[in-house]
Amino acid sequence: MVVDILTLFPEMFAGPFDASIIKRAREKGLVEINLINIRDFSRNKHRTVDDTPYGGGAGMVMAAEPLFEAMDWIRARRGDPGRVILLCPAGRPFNQEVAAELAREKHLVLICGHYEGIDERVAEHLVTDEISIGDYVLTGGELPAMVVVDAVCRLIPGVLGERASAQEESFSDGLLEYPHYTRPREYRGYRVPEVLLSGHHEKIRLWRRRQSLLRTLASRPDLLARASLTGEDRKILASVLEEIK
Ligand SMILES: CCN(CC)Cc1ccc(CNC(=O)c2csc3nc[nH]c(=O)c23)cc1
C-alpha cells in the first residue's frame, strides 16, 4: 500500500512512522508512506497556503490551489489514488470497520487540514472521504492522520505476525479484552488470580470470557448489545446479574 500524506508539518510524522510496527512494515515494503509538504505547491512567492475567508469571519482558510497542484503531482507520478481522505472534525467517525475498508485500498492520499477549515472546492472536487477520529477538537489533521495510518497499516497482511492477527480474530467478537497478567505471581503483595495459575484450560477460558463480559457490561454496554453472544455467554451474564441484584 502507498500512503501519500499532504501536510504543512511533515516533521510531526517523524516519530510514529519511524518506530516499531509501522517502521518494520515500511522496511518490509508492505507499505510506503510519503510525506508531502503542501507549502511546496504554493504558487506565490511568499509560499502562502491560506487566506482570509470570503464572507468575513475569524480565522484563515486553507487555499485550494496548493492542494489541487499537489494532487496533480501525485496523479502524474502514480496515477489516480483509490481514496483521497480529508481529515476533518465534521467527517465520518473513524472506527475498525472504516480501517478495514481503507486497508483494502492500494493507494491512499490523506489531507491534513489546518486553520478554521479548507476551501470547499477541495472537498467537492478532490476528496472521496472525510474522516473524523472523534468528537473532540484538535489543533490539526496530523495526529488524526497518524491514527488512521496506524490502524490501517496493522491490517495489511504480513504487517502483524500471523499469531497476532489470529488473536485479532478472536477479539473481533466485539467484547472488551479480559485482564492480562505475567510474572511474578505476586508483586508488592498483589497476586495473580489463582485460576490463571491452575493450568486448567477450560476454567481459564471461562474465567476470561466472564471477565470480558463483565468489563463490557460495565463500561461499554452498547458493545454488548451488538456482540455475537453464545448461549454460554448468556448464562454467564445471567449469573452475574443474579449476583449484583
Ligand atoms: C471552528 C470550528 N472548528 C471545527 C470543530 C474548526 C476546526 C477546529 C479544529 C480543526 C483541526 N482538527 C482537525 O483537522 C481534525 C481532523 S480529523 C479530526 N478528528 C477529531 N478532531 C479534530 O479536530 C480533527 C479544524 C477545524
XYZ file of C-alpha atoms and ligand atoms in Angstrom:
271
model
C 0.000 0.000 0.000
C 1.126 3.544 -0.784
C 0.058 6.361 1.546
C 0.682 9.940 0.438
C 0.181 12.413 3.278
C -0.361 16.066 2.415
C 0.611 18.173 5.410
C 2.067 21.542 6.416
C 4.077 19.840 9.167
C 5.887 16.775 7.743
C 8.241 16.887 10.729
C 5.350 15.915 13.005
C 5.339 12.448 11.450
C 8.959 11.611 12.133
C 8.457 9.674 15.403
C 5.420 7.415 14.938
C 6.339 6.155 11.460
C 9.989 5.512 12.212
C 9.387 3.123 15.055
C 8.034 -0.308 15.820
C 5.351 -1.893 13.653
C 4.996 0.842 11.046
C 8.768 1.066 10.646
C 9.009 -2.707 10.102
C 6.123 -2.610 7.624
C 7.942 0.090 5.642
C 11.211 -1.875 5.724
C 9.361 -4.980 4.536
C 7.973 -2.940 1.665
C 4.403 -3.687 2.788
C 3.619 -0.008 2.994
C 5.204 3.103 1.508
C 4.482 6.374 3.319
C 5.320 9.641 1.546
C 5.144 12.943 3.395
C 4.339 15.797 1.043
C 4.619 19.397 2.226
C 1.613 21.360 0.970
C 3.690 24.543 1.082
C 5.931 23.209 -1.695
C 2.916 23.515 -4.012
C 2.094 27.125 -3.246
C 2.411 29.109 -6.458
C 3.092 32.526 -4.955
C 6.417 33.977 -3.931
C 5.508 34.114 -0.239
C 4.615 30.406 -0.367
C 1.312 31.138 1.375
C -1.194 28.297 1.717
C -4.029 30.061 3.499
C -6.070 33.228 3.128
C -8.936 35.175 4.702
C -12.457 33.745 4.347
C -14.862 35.174 1.748
C -17.918 36.428 3.563
C -15.786 37.525 6.511
C -15.389 35.785 9.856
C -12.467 34.953 12.105
C -9.561 32.690 11.244
C -7.940 31.671 7.974
C -8.933 29.116 5.336
C -6.562 26.722 3.564
C -6.441 27.693 -0.117
C -7.447 25.244 -2.831
C -4.564 25.834 -5.264
C -1.676 24.138 -3.396
C -3.847 21.066 -2.753
C -5.013 20.828 -6.382
C -1.400 21.248 -7.560
C -0.231 18.563 -5.117
C -2.935 16.166 -6.300
C -1.874 16.774 -9.928
C 1.680 15.913 -8.938
C 0.593 12.735 -7.135
C -1.573 11.661 -10.093
C 1.238 12.343 -12.561
C 3.616 10.199 -10.519
C 1.400 7.337 -9.520
C -1.966 7.594 -11.220
C -5.316 8.072 -9.537
C -5.367 7.209 -5.810
C -8.072 4.806 -4.599
C -9.212 7.175 -1.885
C -8.484 10.825 -1.087
C -9.240 11.245 2.601
C -9.725 14.647 4.171
C -9.205 14.515 7.937
C -11.695 16.958 9.412
C -13.809 17.327 12.591
C -17.042 17.050 10.598
C -16.005 13.797 8.919
C -17.332 10.249 9.198
C -16.391 8.800 12.585
C -13.349 6.532 12.188
C -13.668 3.006 13.546
C -12.366 -0.508 12.922
C -14.829 -1.037 10.075
C -13.559 2.082 8.258
C -9.966 0.953 8.910
C -10.711 -2.439 7.337
C -12.320 -0.740 4.328
C -9.291 1.513 3.787
C -6.838 -1.377 4.306
C -8.184 -2.931 1.089
C -7.024 0.063 -0.982
C -3.698 0.087 -2.840
C -3.152 3.833 -2.697
C -4.458 6.336 -0.142
C -3.989 10.095 -0.014
C -4.530 11.760 3.351
C -5.014 15.526 3.545
C -4.291 17.120 6.922
C -6.300 20.277 7.419
C -5.400 23.297 9.481
C -6.773 26.711 10.340
C -10.541 27.109 10.505
C -11.041 24.890 7.519
C -10.235 24.179 3.897
C -11.642 25.812 0.725
C -14.769 23.763 -0.009
C -13.707 23.174 -3.622
C -11.130 20.709 -2.263
C -13.826 18.613 -0.573
C -16.104 18.936 -3.601
C -13.644 18.038 -6.375
C -10.676 16.174 -4.838
C -11.846 14.333 -1.749
C -13.572 10.939 -1.700
C -13.905 10.535 2.102
C -13.994 12.899 5.069
C -12.957 11.241 8.343
C -13.001 12.424 11.971
C -11.309 10.451 14.730
C -13.701 11.574 17.448
C -15.777 14.329 18.985
C -13.028 16.500 20.397
C -11.212 19.433 18.798
C -7.524 19.053 17.907
C -5.086 21.592 16.507
C -4.885 19.969 13.090
C -5.309 16.844 10.999
C -1.810 15.439 11.562
C -2.487 13.359 14.676
C -5.716 12.035 13.100
C -3.706 11.077 10.002
C -1.229 9.157 12.204
C -4.110 7.356 13.926
C -5.650 6.353 10.586
C -2.310 5.182 9.141
C -1.554 3.180 12.290
C -4.947 1.459 12.389
C -4.939 0.742 8.621
C -1.318 -0.463 8.345
C -1.689 -3.092 11.063
C -4.478 -4.676 8.992
C -2.269 -5.091 5.918
C -1.402 -8.803 5.562
C 2.115 -9.506 6.825
C 2.412 -6.398 8.987
C 1.449 -8.170 12.199
C 2.747 -11.663 12.971
C 0.225 -14.320 11.884
C -0.334 -15.198 15.575
C -1.346 -11.599 16.389
C -3.798 -11.419 13.523
C -5.270 -14.778 14.521
C -5.672 -13.382 18.043
C -7.289 -10.290 16.470
C -9.966 -12.582 15.032
C -10.794 -13.924 18.474
C -11.166 -10.395 19.860
C -13.266 -9.277 16.966
C -16.340 -10.777 18.643
C -16.972 -7.278 19.879
C -16.287 -7.664 23.598
C -13.654 -5.849 25.617
C -10.462 -7.733 26.461
C -10.035 -9.785 29.633
C -7.275 -8.794 32.130
C -3.696 -9.902 31.384
C -1.018 -10.943 33.887
C 2.603 -12.006 33.684
C 5.462 -12.859 36.113
C 5.864 -12.597 39.050
C 2.894 -14.448 40.617
C 2.940 -11.893 43.438
C 4.255 -8.348 43.243
C 4.155 -5.967 46.240
C 1.503 -8.230 47.711
C -0.646 -8.083 44.559
C -1.396 -11.638 43.428
C -2.311 -13.116 40.063
C -5.838 -14.689 40.115
C -5.449 -18.339 41.183
C -7.412 -19.712 38.220
C -4.708 -18.460 35.817
C -2.072 -20.419 37.741
C -4.173 -23.594 37.792
C -3.297 -24.822 34.302
C -6.979 -25.764 33.994
C -7.576 -24.543 30.441
C -11.358 -24.816 30.448
C -11.651 -22.909 33.756
C -9.226 -20.281 32.406
C -11.233 -19.899 29.206
C -14.448 -19.462 31.199
C -12.844 -17.001 33.612
C -11.522 -14.901 30.716
C -14.863 -14.924 28.925
C -16.615 -13.904 32.139
C -14.138 -11.042 32.635
C -14.693 -9.855 29.061
C -18.458 -9.911 29.569
C -18.206 -8.152 32.951
C -15.932 -5.430 31.586
C -18.073 -4.908 28.515
C -21.236 -4.765 30.646
C -19.582 -2.270 32.998
C -18.020 0.163 30.550
C -19.426 -0.497 27.086
C -22.971 -1.868 27.341
C -23.517 -0.564 23.795
C -20.970 -3.126 22.527
C -22.693 -5.859 24.496
C -25.947 -5.176 22.699
C -24.193 -5.648 19.330
C -21.904 -8.551 20.270
C -22.472 -12.094 18.999
C -23.194 -13.790 22.326
C -23.319 -17.556 22.729
C -25.737 -19.436 24.973
C -22.873 -19.870 27.410
C -22.348 -16.070 27.430
C -25.986 -15.502 28.304
C -25.724 -17.997 31.163
C -22.621 -16.193 32.483
C -24.365 -12.815 32.218
C -27.471 -14.173 33.940
C -25.371 -15.427 36.861
C -23.559 -12.073 37.011
C -26.839 -10.159 37.067
C -28.108 -12.541 39.796
C -25.022 -11.731 41.869
C -25.382 -7.958 41.619
C -29.089 -7.973 42.462
C -14.417 26.489 14.439
C -14.925 25.086 14.222
N -13.847 24.067 14.284
C -14.406 22.765 13.871
C -14.751 21.990 15.125
C -12.764 24.444 13.350
C -11.661 23.457 13.400
C -11.098 23.079 14.614
C -10.008 22.187 14.625
C -9.542 21.707 13.431
C -8.379 20.785 13.430
N -8.850 19.408 13.557
C -8.799 18.598 12.512
O -8.339 18.984 11.440
C -9.297 17.251 12.663
C -9.158 16.386 11.605
S -9.775 14.885 11.918
C -10.258 15.286 13.485
N -10.875 14.424 14.348
C -11.200 14.908 15.549
N -10.943 16.168 15.918
C -10.308 17.064 15.087
O -10.078 18.230 15.468
C -9.938 16.614 13.776
C -10.119 22.037 12.214
C -11.207 22.928 12.217
